[in-house]
mmCIF file of C-alpha atoms and ligand atoms in Angstrom:
data_model
loop_
_atom_site.group_PDB
_atom_site.id
_atom_site.type_symbol
_atom_site.label_atom_id
_atom_site.label_comp_id
_atom_site.label_asym_id
_atom_site.label_seq_id
_atom_site.Cartn_x
_atom_site.Cartn_y
_atom_site.Cartn_z
ATOM 1 C CA MET B 1 0.045 -0.109 0.024
ATOM 2 C CA SER B 2 1.798 2.995 -1.449
ATOM 3 C CA ILE B 3 -0.414 6.081 -1.385
ATOM 4 C CA VAL B 4 -3.825 6.778 0.407
ATOM 5 C CA GLN B 5 -6.523 8.161 -2.209
ATOM 6 C CA SER B 6 -9.097 10.356 -1.464
ATOM 7 C CA ASP B 7 -10.310 10.634 -5.062
ATOM 8 C CA ALA B 8 -13.566 7.679 -4.246
ATOM 9 C CA PHE B 9 -12.915 6.239 -8.030
ATOM 10 C CA ALA B 10 -9.448 6.408 -8.552
ATOM 11 C CA ASP B 11 -7.142 3.608 -8.852
ATOM 12 C CA PRO B 12 -7.460 1.499 -5.695
ATOM 13 C CA VAL B 13 -3.702 1.729 -4.854
ATOM 14 C CA MET B 14 -0.888 2.555 -7.323
ATOM 15 C CA GLY B 15 0.113 -0.301 -9.042
ATOM 16 C CA GLU B 16 -3.058 -2.548 -8.715
ATOM 17 C CA PRO B 17 -4.713 -3.296 -11.329
ATOM 18 C CA PHE B 18 -8.920 -2.966 -12.095
ATOM 19 C CA LEU B 19 -10.493 -5.989 -11.367
ATOM 20 C CA LEU B 20 -13.237 -6.058 -13.955
ATOM 21 C CA THR B 21 -14.404 -9.599 -12.589
ATOM 22 C CA PRO B 22 -17.452 -10.536 -10.597
ATOM 23 C CA GLY B 23 -16.094 -10.962 -7.431
ATOM 24 C CA PRO B 24 -13.165 -10.672 -5.751
ATOM 25 C CA LEU B 25 -13.807 -7.494 -7.226
ATOM 26 C CA THR B 26 -12.170 -3.804 -6.341
ATOM 27 C CA THR B 27 -12.855 -2.103 -3.199
ATOM 28 C CA ALA B 28 -12.469 0.864 -1.503
ATOM 29 C CA TYR B 29 -9.783 1.974 0.032
ATOM 30 C CA SER B 30 -11.593 2.134 3.482
ATOM 31 C CA VAL B 31 -12.671 -1.055 3.004
ATOM 32 C CA LYS B 32 -9.261 -2.507 3.187
ATOM 33 C CA GLN B 33 -8.261 -0.320 5.732
ATOM 34 C CA ALA B 34 -11.051 -1.489 8.079
ATOM 35 C CA MET B 35 -9.131 -4.894 7.967
ATOM 36 C CA LEU B 36 -6.152 -2.764 9.573
ATOM 37 C CA ARG B 37 -7.279 -4.031 13.375
ATOM 38 C CA ASP B 38 -7.586 -7.476 14.928
ATOM 39 C CA TRP B 39 -11.297 -8.640 16.761
ATOM 40 C CA GLY B 40 -12.049 -11.159 19.148
ATOM 41 C CA SER B 41 -14.748 -13.654 17.642
ATOM 42 C CA TRP B 42 -16.138 -13.948 21.465
ATOM 43 C CA ASP B 43 -15.866 -10.240 22.280
ATOM 44 C CA GLY B 44 -19.017 -8.001 22.838
ATOM 45 C CA ASP B 45 -17.518 -5.551 20.000
ATOM 46 C CA PHE B 46 -17.264 -8.042 17.350
ATOM 47 C CA ARG B 47 -20.679 -9.441 18.348
ATOM 48 C CA ALA B 48 -22.337 -6.268 18.039
ATOM 49 C CA MET B 49 -20.735 -6.294 14.307
ATOM 50 C CA THR B 50 -22.262 -9.438 13.777
ATOM 51 C CA ARG B 51 -25.719 -8.098 14.349
ATOM 52 C CA SER B 52 -25.583 -4.804 12.816
ATOM 53 C CA MET B 53 -24.298 -6.263 9.657
ATOM 54 C CA CYS B 54 -27.398 -8.737 10.087
ATOM 55 C CA GLU B 55 -29.772 -6.161 10.615
ATOM 56 C CA GLN B 56 -28.509 -3.893 7.822
ATOM 57 C CA LEU B 57 -28.888 -6.974 5.059
ATOM 58 C CA VAL B 58 -32.361 -7.984 6.178
ATOM 59 C CA ALA B 59 -33.329 -4.079 5.919
ATOM 60 C CA LEU B 60 -31.806 -4.537 2.033
ATOM 61 C CA ALA B 61 -33.919 -7.126 1.259
ATOM 62 C CA GLY B 62 -36.992 -4.894 2.005
ATOM 63 C CA ASP B 63 -38.235 -6.556 5.213
ATOM 64 C CA THR B 64 -40.038 -4.057 7.313
ATOM 65 C CA LYS B 65 -42.551 -6.915 8.839
ATOM 66 C CA GLY B 66 -39.818 -8.394 10.677
ATOM 67 C CA GLU B 67 -40.171 -11.777 8.778
ATOM 68 C CA PHE B 68 -36.837 -12.393 7.303
ATOM 69 C CA THR B 69 -33.716 -13.271 9.520
ATOM 70 C CA CYS B 70 -29.898 -12.997 7.934
ATOM 71 C CA VAL B 71 -27.349 -15.823 9.196
ATOM 72 C CA PRO B 72 -24.146 -15.499 7.693
ATOM 73 C CA MET B 73 -22.026 -18.612 7.179
ATOM 74 C CA GLN B 74 -17.689 -18.896 6.699
ATOM 75 C CA GLY B 75 -16.544 -19.864 3.180
ATOM 76 C CA SER B 76 -17.061 -18.555 -0.439
ATOM 77 C CA GLY B 77 -20.449 -18.154 -2.153
ATOM 78 C CA SER B 78 -20.791 -22.152 -2.804
ATOM 79 C CA PHE B 79 -20.259 -22.906 0.706
ATOM 80 C CA CYS B 80 -23.454 -20.851 1.286
ATOM 81 C CA VAL B 81 -25.100 -22.199 -1.686
ATOM 82 C CA GLU B 82 -24.523 -25.866 -0.141
ATOM 83 C CA ALA B 83 -25.503 -24.675 3.350
ATOM 84 C CA LEU B 84 -29.073 -23.344 1.927
ATOM 85 C CA LEU B 85 -30.109 -26.255 -0.049
ATOM 86 C CA GLY B 86 -28.899 -28.495 2.601
ATOM 87 C CA SER B 87 -30.898 -26.738 4.931
ATOM 88 C CA PHE B 88 -33.868 -25.257 3.403
ATOM 89 C CA VAL B 89 -34.813 -28.715 1.517
ATOM 90 C CA PRO B 90 -35.869 -31.716 3.659
ATOM 91 C CA ARG B 91 -34.092 -35.020 2.783
ATOM 92 C CA ASP B 92 -37.216 -36.113 0.995
ATOM 93 C CA GLY B 93 -37.607 -33.063 -1.043
ATOM 94 C CA LYS B 94 -37.293 -32.526 -4.260
ATOM 95 C CA VAL B 95 -35.938 -29.751 -6.174
ATOM 96 C CA LEU B 96 -36.425 -28.053 -9.585
ATOM 97 C CA VAL B 97 -32.849 -26.592 -10.447
ATOM 98 C CA LEU B 98 -33.369 -23.943 -13.393
ATOM 99 C CA ALA B 99 -30.036 -23.749 -14.928
ATOM 100 C CA ASN B 100 -28.737 -21.828 -17.707
ATOM 101 C CA GLY B 101 -25.077 -21.603 -17.214
ATOM 102 C CA ALA B 102 -22.337 -22.700 -14.573
ATOM 103 C CA TYR B 103 -23.996 -21.677 -11.807
ATOM 104 C CA GLY B 104 -27.402 -23.328 -12.271
ATOM 105 C CA LEU B 105 -25.578 -26.869 -13.355
ATOM 106 C CA ARG B 106 -23.504 -26.057 -10.213
ATOM 107 C CA ALA B 107 -26.691 -26.194 -7.876
ATOM 108 C CA ALA B 108 -27.649 -29.342 -9.418
ATOM 109 C CA GLU B 109 -24.086 -30.981 -9.127
ATOM 110 C CA THR B 110 -24.768 -29.669 -5.070
ATOM 111 C CA MET B 111 -28.005 -31.936 -5.169
ATOM 112 C CA ARG B 112 -25.961 -34.791 -6.696
ATOM 113 C CA TYR B 113 -23.441 -34.487 -3.535
ATOM 114 C CA LEU B 114 -26.229 -34.011 -1.060
ATOM 115 C CA GLY B 115 -27.934 -37.100 -2.763
ATOM 116 C CA ARG B 116 -31.310 -35.258 -2.753
ATOM 117 C CA ALA B 117 -34.062 -35.863 -5.223
ATOM 118 C CA PHE B 118 -34.039 -32.992 -8.007
ATOM 119 C CA THR B 119 -34.869 -32.234 -11.525
ATOM 120 C CA LEU B 120 -32.837 -29.708 -14.119
ATOM 121 C CA ILE B 121 -34.278 -27.522 -16.658
ATOM 122 C CA ASP B 122 -31.031 -26.765 -18.653
ATOM 123 C CA LYS B 123 -31.341 -23.684 -21.061
ATOM 124 C CA GLY B 124 -27.962 -23.381 -22.146
ATOM 125 C CA ASP B 125 -25.753 -20.341 -22.275
ATOM 126 C CA TYR B 126 -28.287 -18.075 -23.984
ATOM 127 C CA MET B 127 -31.663 -17.806 -22.866
ATOM 128 C CA PRO B 128 -33.358 -17.662 -19.496
ATOM 129 C CA PRO B 129 -35.956 -20.126 -17.661
ATOM 130 C CA ARG B 130 -39.463 -18.748 -18.203
ATOM 131 C CA SER B 131 -42.624 -18.920 -16.611
ATOM 132 C CA ASP B 132 -44.348 -21.593 -18.344
ATOM 133 C CA GLU B 133 -41.427 -23.781 -18.419
ATOM 134 C CA VAL B 134 -41.512 -23.873 -14.800
ATOM 135 C CA ALA B 135 -45.125 -24.187 -14.477
ATOM 136 C CA ALA B 136 -45.245 -27.054 -17.111
ATOM 137 C CA ALA B 137 -42.153 -29.005 -15.023
ATOM 138 C CA LEU B 138 -44.112 -28.090 -11.785
ATOM 139 C CA ASP B 139 -47.322 -29.625 -13.253
ATOM 140 C CA ALA B 140 -45.669 -32.683 -14.788
ATOM 141 C CA ASP B 141 -44.008 -33.777 -11.318
ATOM 142 C CA PRO B 142 -46.051 -33.259 -7.988
ATOM 143 C CA ALA B 143 -43.011 -34.668 -5.702
ATOM 144 C CA ILE B 144 -40.964 -31.554 -6.720
ATOM 145 C CA THR B 145 -41.163 -29.361 -3.607
ATOM 146 C CA HIS B 146 -38.438 -26.254 -3.969
ATOM 147 C CA VAL B 147 -37.584 -24.264 -7.204
ATOM 148 C CA ILE B 148 -34.092 -23.146 -7.062
ATOM 149 C CA ALA B 149 -33.032 -19.832 -9.575
ATOM 150 C CA ILE B 150 -29.786 -18.127 -10.161
ATOM 151 C CA HIS B 151 -30.838 -14.448 -10.281
ATOM 152 C CA CYS B 152 -28.094 -13.104 -12.645
ATOM 153 C CA GLU B 153 -26.224 -16.183 -14.075
ATOM 154 C CA THR B 154 -22.517 -14.572 -13.833
ATOM 155 C CA SER B 155 -20.961 -17.285 -16.462
ATOM 156 C CA SER B 156 -22.784 -15.360 -19.338
ATOM 157 C CA GLY B 157 -24.278 -12.223 -17.517
ATOM 158 C CA ILE B 158 -27.856 -12.937 -17.852
ATOM 159 C CA LEU B 159 -30.005 -11.527 -15.582
ATOM 160 C CA ASN B 160 -33.282 -14.138 -15.190
ATOM 161 C CA PRO B 161 -36.416 -13.653 -14.668
ATOM 162 C CA ILE B 162 -37.121 -13.859 -10.877
ATOM 163 C CA ALA B 163 -40.330 -12.256 -10.366
ATOM 164 C CA GLU B 164 -42.616 -14.499 -12.985
ATOM 165 C CA ILE B 165 -40.395 -17.684 -11.798
ATOM 166 C CA SER B 166 -41.697 -17.053 -8.332
ATOM 167 C CA GLU B 167 -45.409 -16.450 -9.248
ATOM 168 C CA ALA B 168 -45.106 -19.846 -11.620
ATOM 169 C CA THR B 169 -43.137 -21.321 -8.129
ATOM 170 C CA TYR B 170 -46.105 -20.260 -5.691
ATOM 171 C CA ALA B 171 -49.035 -20.433 -7.926
ATOM 172 C CA ARG B 172 -48.705 -24.502 -7.897
ATOM 173 C CA GLY B 173 -47.994 -24.457 -4.055
ATOM 174 C CA ARG B 174 -43.997 -24.536 -4.353
ATOM 175 C CA LYS B 175 -41.206 -22.813 -2.582
ATOM 176 C CA LEU B 176 -38.587 -20.728 -3.948
ATOM 177 C CA LEU B 177 -35.103 -20.300 -2.903
ATOM 178 C CA VAL B 178 -32.802 -17.570 -4.687
ATOM 179 C CA ASP B 179 -28.945 -17.516 -5.446
ATOM 180 C CA SER B 180 -28.575 -13.557 -5.493
ATOM 181 C CA MET B 181 -25.177 -13.880 -5.299
ATOM 182 C CA SER B 182 -24.122 -11.870 -8.025
ATOM 183 C CA ALA B 183 -27.542 -9.273 -8.071
ATOM 184 C CA PHE B 184 -28.415 -8.712 -4.525
ATOM 185 C CA GLY B 185 -27.277 -5.324 -3.369
ATOM 186 C CA ALA B 186 -27.682 -3.633 -6.967
ATOM 187 C CA ILE B 187 -30.562 -5.342 -8.113
ATOM 188 C CA ASP B 188 -33.871 -5.684 -6.221
ATOM 189 C CA LEU B 189 -34.954 -8.933 -4.576
ATOM 190 C CA ASP B 190 -37.168 -6.791 -2.452
ATOM 191 C CA VAL B 191 -39.545 -9.300 0.068
ATOM 192 C CA ASN B 192 -42.682 -7.247 -0.453
ATOM 193 C CA THR B 193 -42.659 -7.641 -3.901
ATOM 194 C CA ILE B 194 -40.906 -10.869 -4.806
ATOM 195 C CA ARG B 195 -42.022 -13.968 -2.844
ATOM 196 C CA TYR B 196 -39.163 -16.597 -1.962
ATOM 197 C CA GLU B 197 -38.282 -18.609 1.275
ATOM 198 C CA ALA B 198 -34.825 -17.966 1.167
ATOM 199 C CA MET B 199 -31.743 -16.389 -0.475
ATOM 200 C CA VAL B 200 -28.153 -16.704 -0.684
ATOM 201 C CA SER B 201 -25.052 -13.960 -1.462
ATOM 202 C CA SER B 202 -21.702 -13.274 -0.353
ATOM 203 C CA ALA B 203 -19.287 -10.657 0.800
ATOM 204 C CA ASN B 204 -17.452 -9.735 -2.386
ATOM 205 C CA LYS B 205 -20.080 -9.466 -4.843
ATOM 206 C CA CYS B 206 -22.036 -6.295 -5.154
ATOM 207 C CA ILE B 207 -21.590 -4.886 -1.605
ATOM 208 C CA GLU B 208 -18.067 -4.668 -2.418
ATOM 209 C CA GLY B 209 -16.556 -6.339 0.568
ATOM 210 C CA VAL B 210 -13.702 -8.708 0.439
ATOM 211 C CA PRO B 211 -14.130 -12.530 0.179
ATOM 212 C CA GLY B 212 -14.554 -14.706 3.463
ATOM 213 C CA PHE B 213 -18.411 -15.229 4.179
ATOM 214 C CA GLY B 214 -21.651 -15.532 2.466
ATOM 215 C CA PHE B 215 -24.962 -15.088 4.070
ATOM 216 C CA VAL B 216 -28.476 -16.387 3.776
ATOM 217 C CA ILE B 217 -31.347 -14.299 4.282
ATOM 218 C CA ALA B 218 -34.795 -16.390 5.046
ATOM 219 C CA ARG B 219 -38.539 -16.312 6.163
ATOM 220 C CA THR B 220 -37.782 -17.069 9.766
ATOM 221 C CA SER B 221 -40.900 -19.405 9.824
ATOM 222 C CA GLU B 222 -39.389 -21.593 7.197
ATOM 223 C CA LEU B 223 -35.887 -21.205 8.875
ATOM 224 C CA GLU B 224 -37.082 -22.546 12.095
ATOM 225 C CA ALA B 225 -38.808 -25.871 10.067
ATOM 226 C CA CYS B 226 -35.158 -26.409 8.814
ATOM 227 C CA LYS B 227 -33.962 -27.854 12.109
ATOM 228 C CA GLY B 228 -32.192 -31.633 11.298
ATOM 229 C CA ASN B 229 -32.513 -30.860 7.294
ATOM 230 C CA SER B 230 -28.679 -30.581 7.018
ATOM 231 C CA HIS B 231 -26.616 -33.227 5.893
ATOM 232 C CA SER B 232 -23.244 -31.426 7.074
ATOM 233 C CA LEU B 233 -22.540 -30.118 10.913
ATOM 234 C CA VAL B 234 -20.591 -26.785 9.292
ATOM 235 C CA LEU B 235 -22.644 -25.893 6.621
ATOM 236 C CA ASP B 236 -25.975 -26.252 8.857
ATOM 237 C CA VAL B 237 -27.571 -22.967 8.734
ATOM 238 C CA HIS B 238 -30.508 -23.718 11.333
ATOM 239 C CA ALA B 239 -27.435 -24.486 13.658
ATOM 240 C CA GLN B 240 -25.440 -21.354 12.998
ATOM 241 C CA TRP B 241 -28.613 -18.935 13.394
ATOM 242 C CA ALA B 242 -29.538 -21.040 17.139
ATOM 243 C CA ASN B 243 -26.199 -20.433 17.832
ATOM 244 C CA MET B 244 -26.127 -16.870 17.402
ATOM 245 C CA VAL B 245 -29.421 -16.543 18.427
ATOM 246 C CA LYS B 246 -28.538 -17.841 21.866
ATOM 247 C CA THR B 247 -24.991 -16.308 21.800
ATOM 248 C CA GLY B 248 -24.697 -13.697 19.698
ATOM 249 C CA GLN B 249 -21.399 -15.673 18.022
ATOM 250 C CA TRP B 250 -21.035 -17.524 15.326
ATOM 251 C CA ARG B 251 -20.430 -21.045 15.994
ATOM 252 C CA TYR B 252 -16.698 -21.495 14.398
ATOM 253 C CA THR B 253 -14.065 -19.122 14.087
ATOM 254 C CA PRO B 254 -15.602 -15.903 12.108
ATOM 255 C CA PRO B 255 -13.336 -14.163 9.511
ATOM 256 C CA THR B 256 -13.273 -11.142 11.455
ATOM 257 C CA HIS B 257 -11.370 -8.760 9.097
ATOM 258 C CA VAL B 258 -13.610 -9.346 6.686
ATOM 259 C CA VAL B 259 -16.494 -8.536 8.526
ATOM 260 C CA ALA B 260 -15.234 -5.351 9.649
ATOM 261 C CA ALA B 261 -14.392 -4.614 5.829
ATOM 262 C CA PHE B 262 -17.717 -5.677 4.853
ATOM 263 C CA LEU B 263 -19.414 -2.941 7.535
ATOM 264 C CA GLU B 264 -17.318 -0.405 5.909
ATOM 265 C CA ALA B 265 -18.151 -1.512 2.574
ATOM 266 C CA LEU B 266 -22.166 -1.456 3.787
ATOM 267 C CA ARG B 267 -21.590 1.925 4.993
ATOM 268 C CA ILE B 268 -20.714 3.239 1.683
ATOM 269 C CA HIS B 269 -23.301 1.051 -0.243
ATOM 270 C CA ALA B 270 -25.782 3.372 2.162
ATOM 271 C CA ALA B 271 -23.760 6.542 1.449
ATOM 272 C CA GLU B 272 -24.362 5.752 -2.535
ATOM 273 C CA GLY B 273 -28.285 5.148 -2.279
ATOM 274 C CA GLY B 274 -28.591 1.686 -1.306
ATOM 275 C CA VAL B 275 -29.514 -1.062 -4.177
ATOM 276 C CA ALA B 276 -30.892 1.644 -6.136
ATOM 277 C CA GLY B 277 -27.820 3.707 -6.396
ATOM 278 C CA ARG B 278 -25.540 1.084 -6.849
ATOM 279 C CA GLY B 279 -27.947 -0.866 -9.637
ATOM 280 C CA ALA B 280 -27.582 2.859 -11.182
ATOM 281 C CA ARG B 281 -23.998 3.367 -10.822
ATOM 282 C CA TYR B 282 -23.466 -0.472 -12.473
ATOM 283 C CA ALA B 283 -25.957 0.164 -15.187
ATOM 284 C CA ARG B 284 -23.759 3.049 -16.488
ATOM 285 C CA ASN B 285 -20.675 1.481 -16.415
ATOM 286 C CA ARG B 286 -22.318 -1.569 -18.571
ATOM 287 C CA ASP B 287 -23.920 1.164 -20.903
ATOM 288 C CA VAL B 288 -20.641 2.856 -21.458
ATOM 289 C CA MET B 289 -18.481 -0.147 -21.737
ATOM 290 C CA VAL B 290 -20.688 -2.053 -24.081
ATOM 291 C CA GLY B 291 -21.368 1.160 -26.072
ATOM 292 C CA GLY B 292 -17.768 1.421 -26.344
ATOM 293 C CA MET B 293 -16.615 -1.790 -27.514
ATOM 294 C CA ARG B 294 -19.548 -2.243 -29.996
ATOM 295 C CA GLU B 295 -18.191 0.435 -31.621
ATOM 296 C CA LEU B 296 -14.873 -1.664 -31.925
ATOM 297 C CA GLY B 297 -16.447 -4.055 -33.616
ATOM 298 C CA PHE B 298 -16.886 -6.751 -30.385
ATOM 299 C CA GLU B 299 -20.473 -8.222 -29.882
ATOM 300 C CA THR B 300 -21.998 -9.389 -26.671
ATOM 301 C CA LEU B 301 -23.647 -12.782 -26.680
ATOM 302 C CA LEU B 302 -26.851 -11.679 -24.861
ATOM 303 C CA LYS B 303 -29.572 -9.400 -26.579
ATOM 304 C CA ASP B 304 -29.836 -6.060 -24.658
ATOM 305 C CA ARG B 305 -32.888 -7.353 -22.976
ATOM 306 C CA TRP B 306 -30.901 -9.923 -20.789
ATOM 307 C CA LEU B 307 -27.919 -7.605 -20.450
ATOM 308 C CA SER B 308 -27.290 -7.697 -16.839
ATOM 309 C CA PRO B 309 -25.612 -4.742 -15.081
ATOM 310 C CA ILE B 310 -23.196 -7.098 -13.357
ATOM 311 C CA ILE B 311 -20.882 -8.762 -16.159
ATOM 312 C CA VAL B 312 -21.011 -8.777 -19.786
ATOM 313 C CA THR B 313 -19.956 -11.518 -22.068
ATOM 314 C CA PHE B 314 -18.613 -10.880 -25.635
ATOM 315 C CA PHE B 315 -17.488 -13.376 -28.500
ATOM 316 C CA CYS B 316 -13.626 -13.397 -29.242
ATOM 317 C CA PRO B 317 -12.914 -11.555 -32.392
ATOM 318 C CA ALA B 318 -12.439 -13.723 -35.790
ATOM 319 C CA HIS B 319 -9.731 -11.774 -36.399
ATOM 320 C CA PRO B 320 -6.473 -14.599 -37.295
ATOM 321 C CA ASN B 321 -3.954 -12.515 -35.124
ATOM 322 C CA PHE B 322 -6.445 -11.929 -32.004
ATOM 323 C CA VAL B 323 -5.135 -14.542 -29.101
ATOM 324 C CA PHE B 324 -6.972 -14.162 -25.941
ATOM 325 C CA THR B 325 -4.354 -14.829 -23.437
ATOM 326 C CA ASP B 326 -1.820 -12.100 -25.486
ATOM 327 C CA PHE B 327 -5.451 -9.639 -25.239
ATOM 328 C CA TYR B 328 -5.713 -10.304 -21.526
ATOM 329 C CA GLU B 329 -1.964 -9.650 -20.710
ATOM 330 C CA LEU B 330 -1.988 -6.252 -22.771
ATOM 331 C CA MET B 331 -5.078 -5.158 -20.598
ATOM 332 C CA LYS B 332 -3.292 -5.937 -17.797
ATOM 333 C CA GLN B 333 -0.341 -4.102 -18.723
ATOM 334 C CA LYS B 334 -2.681 -1.096 -19.039
ATOM 335 C CA GLY B 335 -4.191 -1.905 -15.595
ATOM 336 C CA PHE B 336 -7.473 -4.160 -16.134
ATOM 337 C CA ILE B 337 -7.704 -7.332 -15.522
ATOM 338 C CA ILE B 338 -10.411 -9.082 -17.409
ATOM 339 C CA TYR B 339 -12.133 -12.207 -17.187
ATOM 340 C CA PRO B 340 -12.073 -15.678 -19.711
ATOM 341 C CA GLY B 341 -15.449 -17.007 -20.713
ATOM 342 C CA LYS B 342 -17.443 -19.403 -19.444
ATOM 343 C CA LEU B 343 -19.083 -20.463 -22.484
ATOM 344 C CA THR B 344 -19.418 -24.046 -23.838
ATOM 345 C CA VAL B 345 -19.844 -23.765 -27.394
ATOM 346 C CA VAL B 346 -17.882 -20.491 -28.509
ATOM 347 C CA GLU B 347 -14.202 -18.869 -27.598
ATOM 348 C CA SER B 348 -15.586 -15.968 -25.392
ATOM 349 C CA PHE B 349 -14.516 -13.527 -22.483
ATOM 350 C CA ARG B 350 -16.220 -11.491 -19.886
ATOM 351 C CA VAL B 351 -15.853 -7.650 -18.859
ATOM 352 C CA GLY B 352 -17.629 -7.068 -15.024
ATOM 353 C CA CYS B 353 -19.139 -4.004 -14.251
ATOM 354 C CA ILE B 354 -19.181 -4.054 -10.462
ATOM 355 C CA GLY B 355 -16.602 -2.917 -7.943
ATOM 356 C CA ARG B 356 -14.973 0.563 -7.061
ATOM 357 C CA MET B 357 -15.378 1.890 -10.488
ATOM 358 C CA ASP B 358 -17.502 4.479 -12.489
ATOM 359 C CA GLU B 359 -18.091 5.263 -16.204
ATOM 360 C CA HIS B 360 -15.115 7.236 -16.206
ATOM 361 C CA ILE B 361 -12.595 4.160 -15.618
ATOM 362 C CA MET B 362 -15.178 2.196 -18.090
ATOM 363 C CA HIS B 363 -13.924 4.846 -21.037
ATOM 364 C CA ARG B 364 -10.412 3.926 -19.960
ATOM 365 C CA VAL B 365 -11.353 0.199 -20.171
ATOM 366 C CA VAL B 366 -12.709 0.551 -23.932
ATOM 367 C CA ASP B 367 -9.528 2.795 -24.886
ATOM 368 C CA ALA B 368 -7.489 0.150 -23.491
ATOM 369 C CA ALA B 369 -9.314 -2.601 -25.479
ATOM 370 C CA ALA B 370 -9.069 -0.225 -28.659
ATOM 371 C CA GLN B 371 -4.860 0.135 -28.051
ATOM 372 C CA SER B 372 -4.743 -4.016 -26.981
ATOM 373 C CA LEU B 373 -6.032 -4.794 -30.087
ATOM 374 C CA ALA B 374 -3.970 -2.192 -32.416
ATOM 375 C CA GLU B 375 -0.838 -3.538 -30.864
ATOM 376 C CA MET B 376 -1.955 -7.110 -31.458
ATOM 377 C CA GLY B 377 -2.207 -6.127 -35.465
ATOM 378 C CA VAL B 378 -6.364 -6.876 -35.090
ATOM 379 C CA ASP B 379 -8.094 -3.921 -36.896
ATOM 380 C CA THR B 380 -11.842 -5.017 -36.171
ATOM 381 C CA ALA B 381 -13.186 -7.117 -33.257
ATOM 382 C CA ALA B 382 -16.227 -8.223 -35.025
ATOM 383 C CA PRO B 383 -17.038 -12.480 -33.751
ATOM 384 C CA PRO B 384 -16.395 -15.259 -36.803
ATOM 385 C CA ALA B 385 -19.718 -15.365 -38.677
ATOM 386 C CA ALA B 386 -20.226 -19.046 -36.966
ATOM 387 C CA ALA B 387 -21.147 -17.628 -33.476
ATOM 388 C CA ILE B 388 -23.128 -15.555 -34.945
ATOM 389 C CA ALA B 389 -25.094 -17.943 -36.305
ATOM 390 C CA GLU B 390 -24.897 -19.864 -33.177
ATOM 391 C CA ARG B 391 -26.405 -17.445 -31.145
ATOM 392 C CA ALA B 392 -29.276 -16.613 -33.609
ATOM 393 C CA ARG B 393 -29.971 -20.785 -33.694
ATOM 394 C CA LEU B 394 -29.895 -21.104 -30.315
ATOM 395 C CA ALA B 395 -32.237 -18.029 -29.247
ATOM 396 C CA ALA B 396 -35.057 -18.431 -31.945
HETATM 397 C C1 PLP T 401 -19.809 -16.113 -7.698
HETATM 398 C C2 PLP T 401 -21.099 -17.128 -7.524
HETATM 399 C C3 PLP T 401 -21.357 -18.087 -6.819
HETATM 400 C C4 PLP T 401 -20.543 -18.672 -5.988
HETATM 401 O O1 PLP T 401 -19.092 -18.557 -5.933
HETATM 402 P P1 PLP T 401 -17.649 -18.747 -5.260
HETATM 403 O O2 PLP T 401 -16.886 -18.718 -6.116
HETATM 404 O O3 PLP T 401 -18.017 -20.174 -4.371
HETATM 405 O O4 PLP T 401 -17.950 -17.665 -4.246
HETATM 406 C C5 PLP T 401 -22.537 -18.336 -6.715
HETATM 407 N N1 PLP T 401 -23.651 -18.393 -7.339
HETATM 408 C C6 PLP T 401 -23.325 -17.075 -8.727
HETATM 409 C C7 PLP T 401 -24.448 -16.592 -9.387
HETATM 410 C C8 PLP T 401 -22.052 -16.535 -8.917
HETATM 411 O O5 PLP T 401 -22.040 -15.429 -9.096
#
């Protein structure tokens, strides 16, 4: 750490690149600074920090009636998804998994590890699961008790239609669980407008904290009914909650510094105008970045309608001089870390819109991409005709 930045959206620390990745992401200097102190996990000060964090998160979900509870859980986001599925789905339950990318498929894989029944709707990389498909699957199989949906499928950047999925689920008397890992804090998941039993997110996505824990926000009555469901000692959400109610403490060593950083991240989030303010900045980031990239000839995987303000997938250019690993290195030299693609069929890369960055930084990202292409001798970033044909075919 060489210099302290006062300019809110200046380069994070001298020499440190911006992370255009969907978490870990670029954090504010004050978030990093909040970690320069040690906390005793049993101490009253830290217990108050945990309590305050949980109260703020429940408020972010829009709960004004005191019907929801937040339970933090150590580990990365996937640990929390596993904790959610293992705790909220009874052992004799059955889950309809809605997948359109890597994270939906990971939820299905988690169910397989848990040894609990599930059915998978896999829409591939391009298309969201729609309410008529959910309705048909639920009508066809009365054994299904729960639906799990991915809010923003981070592998492509697609924003899934959670409201219509929720309606279809509850119209058929089933329960919805939501992986809102990469959306919560920037895209509304208000319990007053979208019905669900529990959702999961983590510290290092749209709240802009550092990695180390995730959290479940659940209807308290549903959480109470989870006792004894879990397959795992450490991932038992009910047990974690019961212990917190009793002692104010996490069951096992909490990531104390990460919690301290997260509280500072929550303070900044509120100062920015909460979910609406954060979402608006990310949408501007996306619009500036996508507009500039399109001018260079790049094309997005998705139609505008499904483009999230979280992360955007671009096809790799068809030009024979384009090599992704070279492009990555050239972008890194200019201060920007981009993200390889996660598509199954065509070559792609991703650019994140989240983290401590604004539209001015996004203009610099586009300039860096233009320069990198020039240095590679690539005069247009247009994708191969085959990628466009594949997109048209699959989206039809
Ligand atoms: C980030 C993310 C996860 C969790 O990934 P980890 O690498 O375990 O943190 C899960 N689901 C979605 C949609 C995500 O974006």
